[in-house]
CSV table of C-alpha atoms in Angstrom, one decimal:
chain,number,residue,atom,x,y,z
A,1,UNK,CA,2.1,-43.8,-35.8
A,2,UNK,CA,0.6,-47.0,-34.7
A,3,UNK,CA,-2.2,-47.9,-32.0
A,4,UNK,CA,-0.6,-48.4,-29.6
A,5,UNK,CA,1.7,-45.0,-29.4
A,6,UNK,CA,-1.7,-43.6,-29.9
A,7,UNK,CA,-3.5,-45.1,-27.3
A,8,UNK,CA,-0.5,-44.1,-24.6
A,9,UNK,CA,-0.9,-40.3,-26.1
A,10,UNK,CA,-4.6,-40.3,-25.4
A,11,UNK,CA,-5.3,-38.6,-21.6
A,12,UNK,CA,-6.8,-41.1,-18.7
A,13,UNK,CA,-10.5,-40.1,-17.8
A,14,UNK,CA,-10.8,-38.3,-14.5
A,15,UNK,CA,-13.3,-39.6,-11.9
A,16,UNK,CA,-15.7,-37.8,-10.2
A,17,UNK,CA,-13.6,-37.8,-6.4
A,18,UNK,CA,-10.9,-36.4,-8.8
A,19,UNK,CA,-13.1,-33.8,-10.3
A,20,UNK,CA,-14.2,-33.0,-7.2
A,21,UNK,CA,-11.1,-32.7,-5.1
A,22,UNK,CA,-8.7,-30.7,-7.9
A,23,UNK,CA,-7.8,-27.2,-7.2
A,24,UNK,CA,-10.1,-25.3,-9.6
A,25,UNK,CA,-13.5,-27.3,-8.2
A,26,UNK,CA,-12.3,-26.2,-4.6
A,27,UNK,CA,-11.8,-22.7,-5.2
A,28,UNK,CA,-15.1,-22.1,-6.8
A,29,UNK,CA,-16.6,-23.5,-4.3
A,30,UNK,CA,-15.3,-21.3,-1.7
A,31,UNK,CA,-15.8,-18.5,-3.8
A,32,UNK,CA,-19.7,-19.3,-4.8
A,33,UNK,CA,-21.1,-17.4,-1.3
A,34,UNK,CA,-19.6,-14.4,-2.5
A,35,UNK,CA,-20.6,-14.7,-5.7
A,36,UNK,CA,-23.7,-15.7,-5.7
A,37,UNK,CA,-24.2,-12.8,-3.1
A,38,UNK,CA,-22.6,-10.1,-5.4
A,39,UNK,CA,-24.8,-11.6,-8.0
A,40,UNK,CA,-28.2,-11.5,-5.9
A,41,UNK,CA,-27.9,-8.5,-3.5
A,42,UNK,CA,-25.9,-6.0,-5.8
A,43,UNK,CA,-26.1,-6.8,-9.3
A,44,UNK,CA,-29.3,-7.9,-10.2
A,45,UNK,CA,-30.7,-5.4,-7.6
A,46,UNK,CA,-29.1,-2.6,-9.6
A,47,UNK,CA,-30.1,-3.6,-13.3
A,48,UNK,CA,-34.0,-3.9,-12.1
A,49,UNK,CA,-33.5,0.1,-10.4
A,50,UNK,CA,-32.1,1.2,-13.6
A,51,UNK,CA,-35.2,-0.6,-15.0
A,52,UNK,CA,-37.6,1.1,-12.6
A,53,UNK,CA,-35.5,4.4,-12.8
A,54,UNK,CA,-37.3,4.7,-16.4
A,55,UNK,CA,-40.9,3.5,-15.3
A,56,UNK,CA,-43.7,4.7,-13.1
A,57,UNK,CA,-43.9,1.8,-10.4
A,58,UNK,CA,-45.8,1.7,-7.3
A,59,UNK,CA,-45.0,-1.6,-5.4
A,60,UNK,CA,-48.1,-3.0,-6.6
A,61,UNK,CA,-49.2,-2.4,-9.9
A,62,UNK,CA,-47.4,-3.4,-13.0
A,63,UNK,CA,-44.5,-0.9,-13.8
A,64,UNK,CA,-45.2,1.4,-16.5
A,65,UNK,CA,-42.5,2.1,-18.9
A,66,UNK,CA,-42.1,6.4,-18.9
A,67,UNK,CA,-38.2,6.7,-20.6
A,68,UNK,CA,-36.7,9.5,-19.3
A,69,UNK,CA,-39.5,11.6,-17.5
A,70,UNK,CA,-38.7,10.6,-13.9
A,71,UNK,CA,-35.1,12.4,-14.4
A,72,UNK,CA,-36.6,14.9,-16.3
A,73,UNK,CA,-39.0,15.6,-13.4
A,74,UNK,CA,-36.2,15.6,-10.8
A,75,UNK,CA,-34.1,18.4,-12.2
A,76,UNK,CA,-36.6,20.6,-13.7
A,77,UNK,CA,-39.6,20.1,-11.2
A,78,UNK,CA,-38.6,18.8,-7.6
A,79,UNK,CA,-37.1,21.6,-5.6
A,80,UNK,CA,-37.0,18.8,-2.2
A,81,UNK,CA,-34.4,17.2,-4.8
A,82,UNK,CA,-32.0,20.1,-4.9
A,83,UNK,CA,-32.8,21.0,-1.3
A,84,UNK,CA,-31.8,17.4,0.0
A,85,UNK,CA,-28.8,17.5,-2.5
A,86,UNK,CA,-27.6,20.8,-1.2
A,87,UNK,CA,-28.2,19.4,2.8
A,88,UNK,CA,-26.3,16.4,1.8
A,89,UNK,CA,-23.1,18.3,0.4
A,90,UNK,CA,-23.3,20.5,3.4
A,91,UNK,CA,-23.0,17.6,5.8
A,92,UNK,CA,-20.3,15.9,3.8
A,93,UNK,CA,-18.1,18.9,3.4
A,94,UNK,CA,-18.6,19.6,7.4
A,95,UNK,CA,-19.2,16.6,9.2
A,96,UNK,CA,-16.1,14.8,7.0
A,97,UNK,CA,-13.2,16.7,7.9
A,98,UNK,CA,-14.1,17.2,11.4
A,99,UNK,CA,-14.3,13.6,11.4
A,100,UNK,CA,-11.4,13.1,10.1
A,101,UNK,CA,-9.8,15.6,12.3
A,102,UNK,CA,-10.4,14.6,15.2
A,103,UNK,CA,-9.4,11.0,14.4
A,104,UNK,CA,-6.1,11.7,13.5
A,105,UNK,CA,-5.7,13.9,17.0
A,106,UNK,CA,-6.9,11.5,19.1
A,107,UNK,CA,-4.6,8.4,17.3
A,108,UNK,CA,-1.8,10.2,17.5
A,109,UNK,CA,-1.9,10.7,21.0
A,110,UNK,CA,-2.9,6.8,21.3
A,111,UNK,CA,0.0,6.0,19.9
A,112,UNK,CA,2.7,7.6,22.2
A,113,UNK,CA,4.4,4.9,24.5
A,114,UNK,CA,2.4,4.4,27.3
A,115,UNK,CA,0.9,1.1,29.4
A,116,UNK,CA,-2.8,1.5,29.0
A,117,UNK,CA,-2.9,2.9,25.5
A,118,UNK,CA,-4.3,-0.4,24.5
A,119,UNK,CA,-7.0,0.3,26.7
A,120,UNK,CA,-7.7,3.9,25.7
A,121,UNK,CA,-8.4,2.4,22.0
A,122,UNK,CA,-10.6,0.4,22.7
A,123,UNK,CA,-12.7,2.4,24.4
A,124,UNK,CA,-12.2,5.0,21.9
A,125,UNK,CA,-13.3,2.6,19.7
A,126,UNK,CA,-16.7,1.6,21.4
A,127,UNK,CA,-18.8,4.5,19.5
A,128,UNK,CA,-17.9,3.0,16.1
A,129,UNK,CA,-19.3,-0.3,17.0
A,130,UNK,CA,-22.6,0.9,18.1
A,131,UNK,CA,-22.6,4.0,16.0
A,132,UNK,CA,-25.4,4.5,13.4
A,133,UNK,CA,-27.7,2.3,15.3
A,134,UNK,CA,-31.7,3.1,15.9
A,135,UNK,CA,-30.8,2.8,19.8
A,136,UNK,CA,-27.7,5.5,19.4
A,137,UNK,CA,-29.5,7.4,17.8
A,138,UNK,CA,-32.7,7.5,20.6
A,139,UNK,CA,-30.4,8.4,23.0
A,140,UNK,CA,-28.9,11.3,20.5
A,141,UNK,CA,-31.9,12.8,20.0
A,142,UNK,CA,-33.0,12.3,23.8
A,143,UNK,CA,-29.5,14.5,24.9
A,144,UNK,CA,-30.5,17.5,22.5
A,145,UNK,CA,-34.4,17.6,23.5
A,146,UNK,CA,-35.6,20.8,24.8
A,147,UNK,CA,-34.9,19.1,28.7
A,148,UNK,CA,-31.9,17.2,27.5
A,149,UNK,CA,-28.9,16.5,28.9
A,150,UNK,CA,-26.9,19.4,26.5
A,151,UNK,CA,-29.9,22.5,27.1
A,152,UNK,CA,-29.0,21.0,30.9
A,153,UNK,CA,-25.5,22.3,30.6
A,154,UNK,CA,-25.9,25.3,28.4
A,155,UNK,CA,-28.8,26.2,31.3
A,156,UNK,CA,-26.2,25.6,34.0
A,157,UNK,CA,-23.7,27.7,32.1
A,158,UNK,CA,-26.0,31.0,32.0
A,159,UNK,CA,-27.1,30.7,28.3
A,160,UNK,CA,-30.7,30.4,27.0
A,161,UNK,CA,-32.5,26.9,26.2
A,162,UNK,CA,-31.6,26.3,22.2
A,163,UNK,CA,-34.1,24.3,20.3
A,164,UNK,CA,-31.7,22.0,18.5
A,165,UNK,CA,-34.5,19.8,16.7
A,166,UNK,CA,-37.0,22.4,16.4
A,167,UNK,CA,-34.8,24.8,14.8
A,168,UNK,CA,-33.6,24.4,11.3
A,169,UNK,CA,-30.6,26.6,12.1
A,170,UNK,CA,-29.5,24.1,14.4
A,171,UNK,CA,-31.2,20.8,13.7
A,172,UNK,CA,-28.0,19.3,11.4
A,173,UNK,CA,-25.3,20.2,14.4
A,174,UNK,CA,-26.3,17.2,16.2
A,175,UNK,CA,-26.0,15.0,13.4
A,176,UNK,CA,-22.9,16.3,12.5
A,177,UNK,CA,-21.7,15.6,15.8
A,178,UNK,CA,-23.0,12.5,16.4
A,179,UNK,CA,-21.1,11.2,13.2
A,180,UNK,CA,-17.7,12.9,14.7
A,181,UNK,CA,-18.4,11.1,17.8
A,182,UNK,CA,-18.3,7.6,15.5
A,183,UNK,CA,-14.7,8.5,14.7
A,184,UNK,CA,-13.3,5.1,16.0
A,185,UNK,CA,-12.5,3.2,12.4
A,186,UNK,CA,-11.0,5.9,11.0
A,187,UNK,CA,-8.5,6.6,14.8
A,188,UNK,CA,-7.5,2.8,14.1
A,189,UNK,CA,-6.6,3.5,10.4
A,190,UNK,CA,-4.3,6.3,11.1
A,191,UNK,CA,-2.9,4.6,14.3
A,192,UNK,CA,-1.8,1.8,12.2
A,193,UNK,CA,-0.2,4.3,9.3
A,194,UNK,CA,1.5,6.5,12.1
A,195,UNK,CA,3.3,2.9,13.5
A,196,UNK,CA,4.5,2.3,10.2
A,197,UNK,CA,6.5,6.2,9.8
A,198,UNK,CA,10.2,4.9,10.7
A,199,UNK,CA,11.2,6.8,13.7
A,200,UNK,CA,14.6,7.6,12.1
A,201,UNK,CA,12.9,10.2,10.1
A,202,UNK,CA,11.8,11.8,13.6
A,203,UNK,CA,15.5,11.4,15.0
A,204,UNK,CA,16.9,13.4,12.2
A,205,UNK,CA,14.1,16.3,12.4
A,206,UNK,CA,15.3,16.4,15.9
A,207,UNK,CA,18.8,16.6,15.1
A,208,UNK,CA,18.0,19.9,12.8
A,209,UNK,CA,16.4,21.2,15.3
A,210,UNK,CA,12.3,20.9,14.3
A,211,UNK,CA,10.0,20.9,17.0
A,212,UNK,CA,6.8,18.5,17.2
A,213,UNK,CA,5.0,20.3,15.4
A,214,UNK,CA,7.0,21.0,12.5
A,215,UNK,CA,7.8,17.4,12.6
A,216,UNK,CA,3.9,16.9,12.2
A,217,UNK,CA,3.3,18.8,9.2
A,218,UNK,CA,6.8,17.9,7.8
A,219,UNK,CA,7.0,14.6,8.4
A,220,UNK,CA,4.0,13.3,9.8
A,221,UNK,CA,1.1,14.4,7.5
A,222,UNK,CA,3.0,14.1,4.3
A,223,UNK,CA,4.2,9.9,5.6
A,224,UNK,CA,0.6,9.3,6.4
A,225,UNK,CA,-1.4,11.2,3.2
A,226,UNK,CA,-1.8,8.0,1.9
A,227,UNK,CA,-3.7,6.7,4.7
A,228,UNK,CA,-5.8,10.3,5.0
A,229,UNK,CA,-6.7,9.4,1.2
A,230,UNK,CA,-8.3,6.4,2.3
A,231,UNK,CA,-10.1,7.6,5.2
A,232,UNK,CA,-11.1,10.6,3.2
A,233,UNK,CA,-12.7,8.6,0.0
A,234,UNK,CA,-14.7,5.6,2.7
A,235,UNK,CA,-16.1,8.4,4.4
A,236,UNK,CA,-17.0,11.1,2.0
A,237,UNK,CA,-19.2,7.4,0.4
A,238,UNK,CA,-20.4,6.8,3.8
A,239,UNK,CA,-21.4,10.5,4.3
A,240,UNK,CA,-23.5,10.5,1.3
A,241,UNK,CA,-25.4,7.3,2.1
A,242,UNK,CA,-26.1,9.2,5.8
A,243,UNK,CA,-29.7,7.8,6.5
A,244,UNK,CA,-30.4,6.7,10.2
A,245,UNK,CA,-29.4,9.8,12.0
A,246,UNK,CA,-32.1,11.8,10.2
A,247,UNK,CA,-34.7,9.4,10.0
A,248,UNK,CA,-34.7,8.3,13.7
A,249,UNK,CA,-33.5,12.3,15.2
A,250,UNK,CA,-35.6,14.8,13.1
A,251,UNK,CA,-37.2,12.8,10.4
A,252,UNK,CA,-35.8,15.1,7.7
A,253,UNK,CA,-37.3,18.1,9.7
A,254,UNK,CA,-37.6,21.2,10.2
A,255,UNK,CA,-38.9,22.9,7.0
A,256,UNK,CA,-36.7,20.1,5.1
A,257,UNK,CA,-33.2,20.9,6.6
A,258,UNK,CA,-32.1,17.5,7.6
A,259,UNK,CA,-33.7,15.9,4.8
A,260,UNK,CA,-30.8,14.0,3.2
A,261,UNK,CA,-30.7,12.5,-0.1
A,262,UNK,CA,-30.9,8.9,0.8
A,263,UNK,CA,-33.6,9.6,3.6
A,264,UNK,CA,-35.7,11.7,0.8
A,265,UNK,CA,-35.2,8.4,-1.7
A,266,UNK,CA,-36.4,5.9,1.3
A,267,UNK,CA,-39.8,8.3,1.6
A,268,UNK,CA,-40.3,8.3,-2.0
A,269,UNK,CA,-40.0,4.5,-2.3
A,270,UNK,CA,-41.6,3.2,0.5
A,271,UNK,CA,-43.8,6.2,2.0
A,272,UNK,CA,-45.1,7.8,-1.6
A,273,UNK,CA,-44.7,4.0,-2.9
A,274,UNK,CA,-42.9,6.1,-6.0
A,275,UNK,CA,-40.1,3.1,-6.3
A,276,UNK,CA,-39.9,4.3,-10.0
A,277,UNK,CA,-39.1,8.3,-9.1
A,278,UNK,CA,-37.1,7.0,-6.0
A,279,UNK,CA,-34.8,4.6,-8.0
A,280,UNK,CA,-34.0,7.3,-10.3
A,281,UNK,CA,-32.7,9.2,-7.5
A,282,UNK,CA,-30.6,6.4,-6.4
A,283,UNK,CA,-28.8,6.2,-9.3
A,284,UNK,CA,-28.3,10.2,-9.5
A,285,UNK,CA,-26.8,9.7,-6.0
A,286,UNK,CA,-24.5,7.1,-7.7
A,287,UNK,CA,-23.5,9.4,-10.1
A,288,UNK,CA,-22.8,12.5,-6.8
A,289,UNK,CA,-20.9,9.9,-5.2
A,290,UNK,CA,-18.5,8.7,-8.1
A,291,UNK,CA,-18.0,12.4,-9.4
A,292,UNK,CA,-16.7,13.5,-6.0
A,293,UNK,CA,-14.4,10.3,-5.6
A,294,UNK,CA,-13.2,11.2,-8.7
A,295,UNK,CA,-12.5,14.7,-8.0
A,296,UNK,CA,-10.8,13.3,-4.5
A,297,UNK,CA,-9.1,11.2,-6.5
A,298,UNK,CA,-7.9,14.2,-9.2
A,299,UNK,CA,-6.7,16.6,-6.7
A,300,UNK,CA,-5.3,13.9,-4.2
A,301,UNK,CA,-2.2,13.7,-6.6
A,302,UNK,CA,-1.1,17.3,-5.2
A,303,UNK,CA,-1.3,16.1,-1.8
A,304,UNK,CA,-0.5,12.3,-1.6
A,305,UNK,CA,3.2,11.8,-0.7
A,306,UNK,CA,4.3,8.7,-2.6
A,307,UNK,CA,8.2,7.6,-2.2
A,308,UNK,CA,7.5,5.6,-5.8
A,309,UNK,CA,6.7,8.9,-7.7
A,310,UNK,CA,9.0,10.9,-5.3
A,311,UNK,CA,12.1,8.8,-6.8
């Protein structure tokens, strides 16, 4: 092979507008926020709690290397740790489905034909954009006071006064309900699932004969299980992370019975300045949280209608 064939085989260099402009260039640099965010506020954040999970650190001195002891501690010497465990699996299991629940009534009602339904979501919506805020949850905590708006009602009603922050029989029912009352992202979820159920399948229940609510378990439920398996898995996650309804309402109070997991981690850390002891909790939450998604995700397959499988 001569020169010249050589030459001609040999690629032209690029130049820097040419660099800069091709395809690959452009993509990562649209993709370098995210990055560089995943990278600073979620994976180097977690390899330094692992790191702390295994030292005795206080925020201001140097962090002293202890192995294992800080998890040995937690389930063999802090009873606040089971208790807030315990309180936090109580809330999920309660506060979840009732959630859920009451989402999925109140969508499928929003999405029978009518003129202002457009309106009626939206301001069904409202609670989940303000939800979980420190000013909601003033004004939560304000309603079930001792001269509250709800002791108002129960007083006009006949009943005694109930001491719903004071008591620790009662102190998690108004956290429960506040997160039912945020039940707007989930309502848009399942509205969007229930327009997607072909209305043929309706049309020949009717035909046999089903009523509406035969159609709804029949038809209804099993067409939108997918959609309850999403809404089920975000908000079991979001139920364990629950933080600013106790720390604003009751401050983990009375006698401990609101004191959730993620509210007990935040006073270790930054009250005890026990970041070492509190990071090992964090990551014995992460564990909690990716054994019950697991378990969701296990049983789901008995429940989850799927016209992939089903063929």
């Amino acid at each position: 092979m001569n020169a010249k064939n050589m030459k001609s085989k040999q690629k032209t260099p690029r130049t820097f507008k040419q660099i800069l402009c091709s395809d690959n260039v452009t993509g990562y640099a649209f993709a370098a926020p995210f990055i560089i965010g995943f990278l600073g506020f979620t994976v180097i954040p977690m390899i330094m709690s692992l790191y702390y999970s295994m030292t005795d650190y206080n925020l201001v001195d140097d962090p002293n290397w202890v192995g294992l002891f800080n998890y040995v501690k937690l389930f063999t010497q802090d009873d606040r740790f089971w208790n807030s465990i315990f309180v936090t699996l109580k809330y999920v299991v309660i506060a979840v489905p009732l959630k859920l629940t009451f989402a999925l009534m109140v969508a499928f009602f929003l999405t029978r034909k009518s003129r202002v339904v457009s309106v009626y979501r939206a301001i069904y919506y409202l609670p989940s954009l303000i939800g979980g805020s420190v000013a909601v949850a003033l004004v939560w905590k304000q309603m079930f006071s001792r001269k509250g708006l709800i002791n108002s009602l129960i007083l006009n009603m006949g009943f005694d006064r109930v001491n719903w922050l004071g008591d620790e029989r009662w102190a998690i029912i108004p956290l429960i309900l506040m997160t039912v009352w945020q039940f707007g992202s989930s309502m848009i979820i399942f509205a969007a699932g229930l327009k997607e159920i072909p209305s043929t399948y309706y049309e020949a229940a009717q035909i046999d004969g089903a009523g509406t609510v035969k159609s709804f378990f029949k038809i209804t439920l099993p067409c939108l299980s997918p959609i309850i398996l999403f809404n089920l898995v975000m908000q079991t996650i979001s139920g364990f992370m629950v933080f600013t309804q106790s720390f604003v309402i009751t401050q983990g109070g009375p006698n401990d019975s609101t004191n959730f997991l993620a509210l007990y981690i935040y006073n270790n850390g930054f009250g005890f300045k026990k970041m070492g002891y509190a990071s090992a909790m964090s990551w014995i939450l992460l564990i909690v949280i990716a054994t019950v998604t697991l378990i969701i995700f296990k049983v789901s397959k008995r429940f989850v209608f799927s016209e992939a499988s089903d063929n």
